[in-house]
């Protein structure tokens, strides 16, 4: 399989300017095929950590198919296969420190029914393995695959200015490419609970019927573990300025262990020339979040932090940050700085992330991600530094 992947990458390298190789097949009308080849090279160096540093390069294939819709019914699948080609595997560093190892997963396999026959063309039911990206759960494709759920979803946009989603999920396949996380696991195991439960049921709504205002509310009930409720607002003051606010509360339910946590966040988005600046803060009160970026995903104001080195989702963490994004022709630039203080941890931390993505053409792109984190220890906790580097090369056929 490794040789096959390398051959496909070599073929992609010779055809950057060509049309999609799958167009002749897709033009037959039997559905849509998609094929992606991607390499991910990672290096991390963490002081006072075991293992302290590691590197790993993986190559991956993603094969997807979506059928035509017949009488409202359609189905789809996505298979992700990832293989390490160069890694420091003396102590499984490619898995334990990087989460950039082997994957072989049918990440999506779903059946969908659209209610167009009833005059509800923007309403559907979708059942099976699927990627969910909304107010409660996020896809977060930090490695070779996005987060996926074994779930059933009812969603509609047929109510004016409103998007409603109702769902129930039993199992989750995470974004981390190590043996324990990319495989589908019960929701309670992802949340760290020892109770045998019945997954998580959630509902969310997004309303845009008021000029310049977007409002979202949600509730997720993880049986015998935790309930999560909250909302999000975005108010657009002008073409160049917007204000964002976030809140969520978690509390234990049923047989769940005692738990209570609150997340509050706010930010201002300001366009200055061709750059969008976003200063803001994220505060976690009470316990460490159950629903967070390391597990189920979370829609929060902070943005994509490569290392989570400063433990921004821990109880008692207050994070102040500044994001900057811009696009210059086919080059996308992103920077994120955050400073985190703690009530319960004996350190303060800083982290700086930088991303540069170059879109070569409609099929090929290259992305470089660099991060550095510093911990200012107090008491017995010493000062430490960590670095993270990633190089993605992606070709969509």
PDB file of C-alpha atoms in Angstrom, residues 191-366:
ATOM      1  CA  UNK A 191     -15.434  11.914  27.646  1.00  0.00           C
ATOM      2  CA  UNK A 192     -13.430   9.900  30.193  1.00  0.00           C
ATOM      3  CA  UNK A 193     -16.432   8.337  31.925  1.00  0.00           C
ATOM      4  CA  UNK A 194     -16.565   4.808  33.345  1.00  0.00           C
ATOM      5  CA  UNK A 195     -20.368   4.659  33.039  1.00  0.00           C
ATOM      6  CA  UNK A 196     -21.945   2.690  30.218  1.00  0.00           C
ATOM      7  CA  UNK A 197     -24.221   5.246  28.573  1.00  0.00           C
ATOM      8  CA  UNK A 198     -26.358   5.797  25.513  1.00  0.00           C
ATOM      9  CA  UNK A 199     -24.316   8.375  23.656  1.00  0.00           C
ATOM     10  CA  UNK A 200     -25.189  12.047  23.359  1.00  0.00           C
ATOM     11  CA  UNK A 201     -28.345  13.749  22.072  1.00  0.00           C
ATOM     12  CA  UNK A 202     -28.118  17.348  20.957  1.00  0.00           C
ATOM     13  CA  UNK A 203     -30.039  20.203  19.363  1.00  0.00           C
ATOM     14  CA  UNK A 204     -28.808  23.501  17.988  1.00  0.00           C
ATOM     15  CA  UNK A 205     -30.335  26.504  16.234  1.00  0.00           C
ATOM     16  CA  UNK A 206     -28.812  29.434  14.348  1.00  0.00           C
ATOM     17  CA  UNK A 207     -30.989  32.516  13.671  1.00  0.00           C
ATOM     18  CA  UNK A 208     -30.082  35.410  11.354  1.00  0.00           C
ATOM     19  CA  UNK A 209     -33.447  37.168  11.033  1.00  0.00           C
ATOM     20  CA  UNK A 210     -32.300  40.354  12.802  1.00  0.00           C
ATOM     21  CA  UNK A 211     -30.198  42.751  10.751  1.00  0.00           C
ATOM     22  CA  UNK A 212     -26.448  42.404  11.445  1.00  0.00           C
ATOM     23  CA  UNK A 213     -27.043  39.842  14.206  1.00  0.00           C
ATOM     24  CA  UNK A 214     -26.402  36.081  14.260  1.00  0.00           C
ATOM     25  CA  UNK A 215     -27.561  34.115  17.299  1.00  0.00           C
ATOM     26  CA  UNK A 216     -26.922  30.434  18.028  1.00  0.00           C
ATOM     27  CA  UNK A 217     -28.164  28.296  20.940  1.00  0.00           C
ATOM     28  CA  UNK A 218     -27.528  24.638  21.700  1.00  0.00           C
ATOM     29  CA  UNK A 219     -27.894  21.834  24.204  1.00  0.00           C
ATOM     30  CA  UNK A 220     -26.124  18.456  24.305  1.00  0.00           C
ATOM     31  CA  UNK A 221     -27.068  15.714  26.752  1.00  0.00           C
ATOM     32  CA  UNK A 222     -24.446  12.980  27.229  1.00  0.00           C
ATOM     33  CA  UNK A 223     -26.375  10.364  29.199  1.00  0.00           C
ATOM     34  CA  UNK A 224     -25.029   9.695  32.703  1.00  0.00           C
ATOM     35  CA  UNK A 225     -22.044  11.948  32.018  1.00  0.00           C
ATOM     36  CA  UNK A 226     -22.688  15.643  31.388  1.00  0.00           C
ATOM     37  CA  UNK A 227     -25.103  18.183  29.942  1.00  0.00           C
ATOM     38  CA  UNK A 228     -23.769  21.092  27.873  1.00  0.00           C
ATOM     39  CA  UNK A 229     -25.857  24.207  27.153  1.00  0.00           C
ATOM     40  CA  UNK A 230     -24.883  27.539  25.703  1.00  0.00           C
ATOM     41  CA  UNK A 231     -25.005  30.049  22.934  1.00  0.00           C
ATOM     42  CA  UNK A 232     -23.085  32.312  20.588  1.00  0.00           C
ATOM     43  CA  UNK A 233     -23.728  35.771  19.140  1.00  0.00           C
ATOM     44  CA  UNK A 234     -22.107  37.783  16.390  1.00  0.00           C
ATOM     45  CA  UNK A 235     -23.034  41.419  15.851  1.00  0.00           C
ATOM     46  CA  UNK A 236     -21.712  43.162  12.747  1.00  0.00           C
ATOM     47  CA  UNK A 237     -21.136  46.853  13.481  1.00  0.00           C
ATOM     48  CA  UNK A 238     -19.858  47.718  10.006  1.00  0.00           C
ATOM     49  CA  UNK A 239     -18.176  46.203   6.961  1.00  0.00           C
ATOM     50  CA  UNK A 240     -14.920  46.126   8.904  1.00  0.00           C
ATOM     51  CA  UNK A 241     -15.977  45.472  12.519  1.00  0.00           C
ATOM     52  CA  UNK A 242     -17.820  42.655  14.290  1.00  0.00           C
ATOM     53  CA  UNK A 243     -18.226  41.583  17.921  1.00  0.00           C
ATOM     54  CA  UNK A 244     -18.455  37.941  19.037  1.00  0.00           C
ATOM     55  CA  UNK A 245     -19.637  36.425  22.312  1.00  0.00           C
ATOM     56  CA  UNK A 246     -19.652  32.810  23.540  1.00  0.00           C
ATOM     57  CA  UNK A 247     -21.007  31.041  26.609  1.00  0.00           C
ATOM     58  CA  UNK A 248     -21.482  27.411  27.634  1.00  0.00           C
ATOM     59  CA  UNK A 249     -22.195  25.597  30.882  1.00  0.00           C
ATOM     60  CA  UNK A 250     -21.439  21.960  31.679  1.00  0.00           C
ATOM     61  CA  UNK A 251     -22.916  20.018  34.605  1.00  0.00           C
ATOM     62  CA  UNK A 252     -23.045  16.348  35.591  1.00  0.00           C
ATOM     63  CA  UNK A 253     -26.240  14.364  34.945  1.00  0.00           C
ATOM     64  CA  UNK A 254     -27.569  10.980  36.057  1.00  0.00           C
ATOM     65  CA  UNK A 255     -24.797   8.724  37.323  1.00  0.00           C
ATOM     66  CA  UNK A 256     -22.082  11.073  36.095  1.00  0.00           C
ATOM     67  CA  UNK A 257     -19.242  12.153  38.367  1.00  0.00           C
ATOM     68  CA  UNK A 258     -19.695  15.553  39.996  1.00  0.00           C
ATOM     69  CA  UNK A 259     -18.848  18.202  37.423  1.00  0.00           C
ATOM     70  CA  UNK A 260     -19.507  21.890  36.803  1.00  0.00           C
ATOM     71  CA  UNK A 261     -17.740  24.161  34.323  1.00  0.00           C
ATOM     72  CA  UNK A 262     -18.412  27.439  32.525  1.00  0.00           C
ATOM     73  CA  UNK A 263     -16.823  28.828  29.383  1.00  0.00           C
ATOM     74  CA  UNK A 264     -17.033  32.532  28.548  1.00  0.00           C
ATOM     75  CA  UNK A 265     -15.412  34.098  25.517  1.00  0.00           C
ATOM     76  CA  UNK A 266     -15.528  37.346  23.579  1.00  0.00           C
ATOM     77  CA  UNK A 267     -13.646  38.898  20.692  1.00  0.00           C
ATOM     78  CA  UNK A 268     -13.622  41.822  18.267  1.00  0.00           C
ATOM     79  CA  UNK A 269     -12.949  41.280  14.574  1.00  0.00           C
ATOM     80  CA  UNK A 270     -11.446  44.352  12.935  1.00  0.00           C
ATOM     81  CA  UNK A 271     -10.332  44.617   9.314  1.00  0.00           C
ATOM     82  CA  UNK A 272      -7.288  46.823   8.821  1.00  0.00           C
ATOM     83  CA  UNK A 273      -6.507  47.020   5.143  1.00  0.00           C
ATOM     84  CA  UNK A 274      -6.259  43.444   3.935  1.00  0.00           C
ATOM     85  CA  UNK A 275      -5.675  42.012   7.426  1.00  0.00           C
ATOM     86  CA  UNK A 276      -8.354  40.870   9.876  1.00  0.00           C
ATOM     87  CA  UNK A 277      -7.284  41.298  13.505  1.00  0.00           C
ATOM     88  CA  UNK A 278      -9.145  39.595  16.336  1.00  0.00           C
ATOM     89  CA  UNK A 279      -8.232  40.280  19.959  1.00  0.00           C
ATOM     90  CA  UNK A 280     -10.225  38.352  22.557  1.00  0.00           C
ATOM     91  CA  UNK A 281     -10.304  36.220  25.672  1.00  0.00           C
ATOM     92  CA  UNK A 282     -11.423  32.743  26.741  1.00  0.00           C
ATOM     93  CA  UNK A 283     -12.170  31.964  30.401  1.00  0.00           C
ATOM     94  CA  UNK A 284     -12.903  28.548  31.938  1.00  0.00           C
ATOM     95  CA  UNK A 285     -14.495  28.570  35.376  1.00  0.00           C
ATOM     96  CA  UNK A 286     -14.932  25.555  37.636  1.00  0.00           C
ATOM     97  CA  UNK A 287     -13.766  22.183  36.312  1.00  0.00           C
ATOM     98  CA  UNK A 288     -11.856  21.356  33.136  1.00  0.00           C
ATOM     99  CA  UNK A 289     -14.201  21.162  30.128  1.00  0.00           C
ATOM    100  CA  UNK A 290     -15.515  17.733  29.147  1.00  0.00           C
ATOM    101  CA  UNK A 291     -16.410  18.926  25.637  1.00  0.00           C
ATOM    102  CA  UNK A 292     -13.191  20.452  24.314  1.00  0.00           C
ATOM    103  CA  UNK A 293     -10.833  20.544  21.349  1.00  0.00           C
ATOM    104  CA  UNK A 294      -8.952  17.423  22.479  1.00  0.00           C
ATOM    105  CA  UNK A 295     -12.095  15.258  22.531  1.00  0.00           C
ATOM    106  CA  UNK A 296     -15.424  16.062  20.923  1.00  0.00           C
ATOM    107  CA  UNK A 297     -14.379  19.383  19.431  1.00  0.00           C
ATOM    108  CA  UNK A 298     -15.796  22.717  20.501  1.00  0.00           C
ATOM    109  CA  UNK A 299     -16.862  25.933  18.804  1.00  0.00           C
ATOM    110  CA  UNK A 300     -14.895  28.553  20.731  1.00  0.00           C
ATOM    111  CA  UNK A 301     -13.427  32.003  19.996  1.00  0.00           C
ATOM    112  CA  UNK A 302      -9.763  31.117  20.386  1.00  0.00           C
ATOM    113  CA  UNK A 303      -9.223  29.500  16.999  1.00  0.00           C
ATOM    114  CA  UNK A 304      -6.876  26.715  15.986  1.00  0.00           C
ATOM    115  CA  UNK A 305      -4.060  26.292  18.511  1.00  0.00           C
ATOM    116  CA  UNK A 306      -1.584  23.677  17.289  1.00  0.00           C
ATOM    117  CA  UNK A 307      -0.200  22.483  20.612  1.00  0.00           C
ATOM    118  CA  UNK A 308      -2.687  23.447  23.355  1.00  0.00           C
ATOM    119  CA  UNK A 309       0.522  23.756  25.358  1.00  0.00           C
ATOM    120  CA  UNK A 310      -0.845  26.308  27.808  1.00  0.00           C
ATOM    121  CA  UNK A 311      -3.888  24.111  28.735  1.00  0.00           C
ATOM    122  CA  UNK A 312      -6.467  26.670  27.690  1.00  0.00           C
ATOM    123  CA  UNK A 313      -9.427  24.353  28.433  1.00  0.00           C
ATOM    124  CA  UNK A 314      -8.460  23.540  32.035  1.00  0.00           C
ATOM    125  CA  UNK A 315     -10.616  24.766  34.890  1.00  0.00           C
ATOM    126  CA  UNK A 316      -9.409  28.139  36.140  1.00  0.00           C
ATOM    127  CA  UNK A 317      -7.669  29.065  32.863  1.00  0.00           C
ATOM    128  CA  UNK A 318      -7.940  32.623  31.512  1.00  0.00           C
ATOM    129  CA  UNK A 319      -6.568  33.084  28.000  1.00  0.00           C
ATOM    130  CA  UNK A 320      -5.958  36.385  26.220  1.00  0.00           C
ATOM    131  CA  UNK A 321      -5.200  36.171  22.526  1.00  0.00           C
ATOM    132  CA  UNK A 322      -4.703  37.946  19.242  1.00  0.00           C
ATOM    133  CA  UNK A 323      -5.401  36.441  15.826  1.00  0.00           C
ATOM    134  CA  UNK A 324      -4.418  37.858  12.456  1.00  0.00           C
ATOM    135  CA  UNK A 325      -5.456  36.516   9.048  1.00  0.00           C
ATOM    136  CA  UNK A 326      -4.934  37.723   5.507  1.00  0.00           C
ATOM    137  CA  UNK A 327      -4.865  36.496   1.933  1.00  0.00           C
ATOM    138  CA  UNK A 328      -2.466  37.785  -0.695  1.00  0.00           C
ATOM    139  CA  UNK A 329      -3.487  36.369  -4.071  1.00  0.00           C
ATOM    140  CA  UNK A 330      -3.131  32.588  -3.594  1.00  0.00           C
ATOM    141  CA  UNK A 331      -1.252  32.811  -0.272  1.00  0.00           C
ATOM    142  CA  UNK A 332      -3.151  32.536   3.019  1.00  0.00           C
ATOM    143  CA  UNK A 333      -1.451  33.689   6.240  1.00  0.00           C
ATOM    144  CA  UNK A 334      -2.635  33.055   9.798  1.00  0.00           C
ATOM    145  CA  UNK A 335      -1.085  33.928  13.162  1.00  0.00           C
ATOM    146  CA  UNK A 336      -2.338  33.286  16.701  1.00  0.00           C
ATOM    147  CA  UNK A 337      -0.748  34.404  19.971  1.00  0.00           C
ATOM    148  CA  UNK A 338      -2.213  33.503  23.347  1.00  0.00           C
ATOM    149  CA  UNK A 339      -1.246  34.115  26.961  1.00  0.00           C
ATOM    150  CA  UNK A 340      -2.857  31.873  29.595  1.00  0.00           C
ATOM    151  CA  UNK A 341      -2.971  32.222  33.379  1.00  0.00           C
ATOM    152  CA  UNK A 342      -4.189  29.509  35.782  1.00  0.00           C
ATOM    153  CA  UNK A 343      -5.897  29.309  39.152  1.00  0.00           C
ATOM    154  CA  UNK A 344      -5.265  25.589  39.613  1.00  0.00           C
ATOM    155  CA  UNK A 345      -2.023  25.013  37.657  1.00  0.00           C
ATOM    156  CA  UNK A 346       1.318  26.292  38.957  1.00  0.00           C
ATOM    157  CA  UNK A 347       2.359  28.025  35.755  1.00  0.00           C
ATOM    158  CA  UNK A 348       1.516  30.678  33.200  1.00  0.00           C
ATOM    159  CA  UNK A 349       1.943  29.947  29.515  1.00  0.00           C
ATOM    160  CA  UNK A 350       2.353  31.566  26.132  1.00  0.00           C
ATOM    161  CA  UNK A 351       1.966  30.096  22.669  1.00  0.00           C
ATOM    162  CA  UNK A 352       2.530  31.476  19.172  1.00  0.00           C
ATOM    163  CA  UNK A 353       1.250  29.742  16.037  1.00  0.00           C
ATOM    164  CA  UNK A 354       1.909  30.674  12.424  1.00  0.00           C
ATOM    165  CA  UNK A 355       0.409  29.141   9.259  1.00  0.00           C
ATOM    166  CA  UNK A 356       1.246  29.881   5.636  1.00  0.00           C
ATOM    167  CA  UNK A 357      -0.745  28.105   2.920  1.00  0.00           C
ATOM    168  CA  UNK A 358       0.115  28.390  -0.764  1.00  0.00           C
ATOM    169  CA  UNK A 359      -2.560  27.392  -3.260  1.00  0.00           C
ATOM    170  CA  UNK A 360      -0.619  26.317  -6.349  1.00  0.00           C
ATOM    171  CA  UNK A 361      -3.701  25.597  -8.469  1.00  0.00           C
ATOM    172  CA  UNK A 362      -7.189  24.106  -8.149  1.00  0.00           C
ATOM    173  CA  UNK A 363      -5.724  20.736  -7.168  1.00  0.00           C
ATOM    174  CA  UNK A 364      -2.463  21.268  -5.286  1.00  0.00           C
ATOM    175  CA  UNK A 365      -1.602  23.209  -2.121  1.00  0.00           C
ATOM    176  CA  UNK A 366       1.232  23.394   0.406  1.00  0.00           C
TER     177      UNK A 366
END
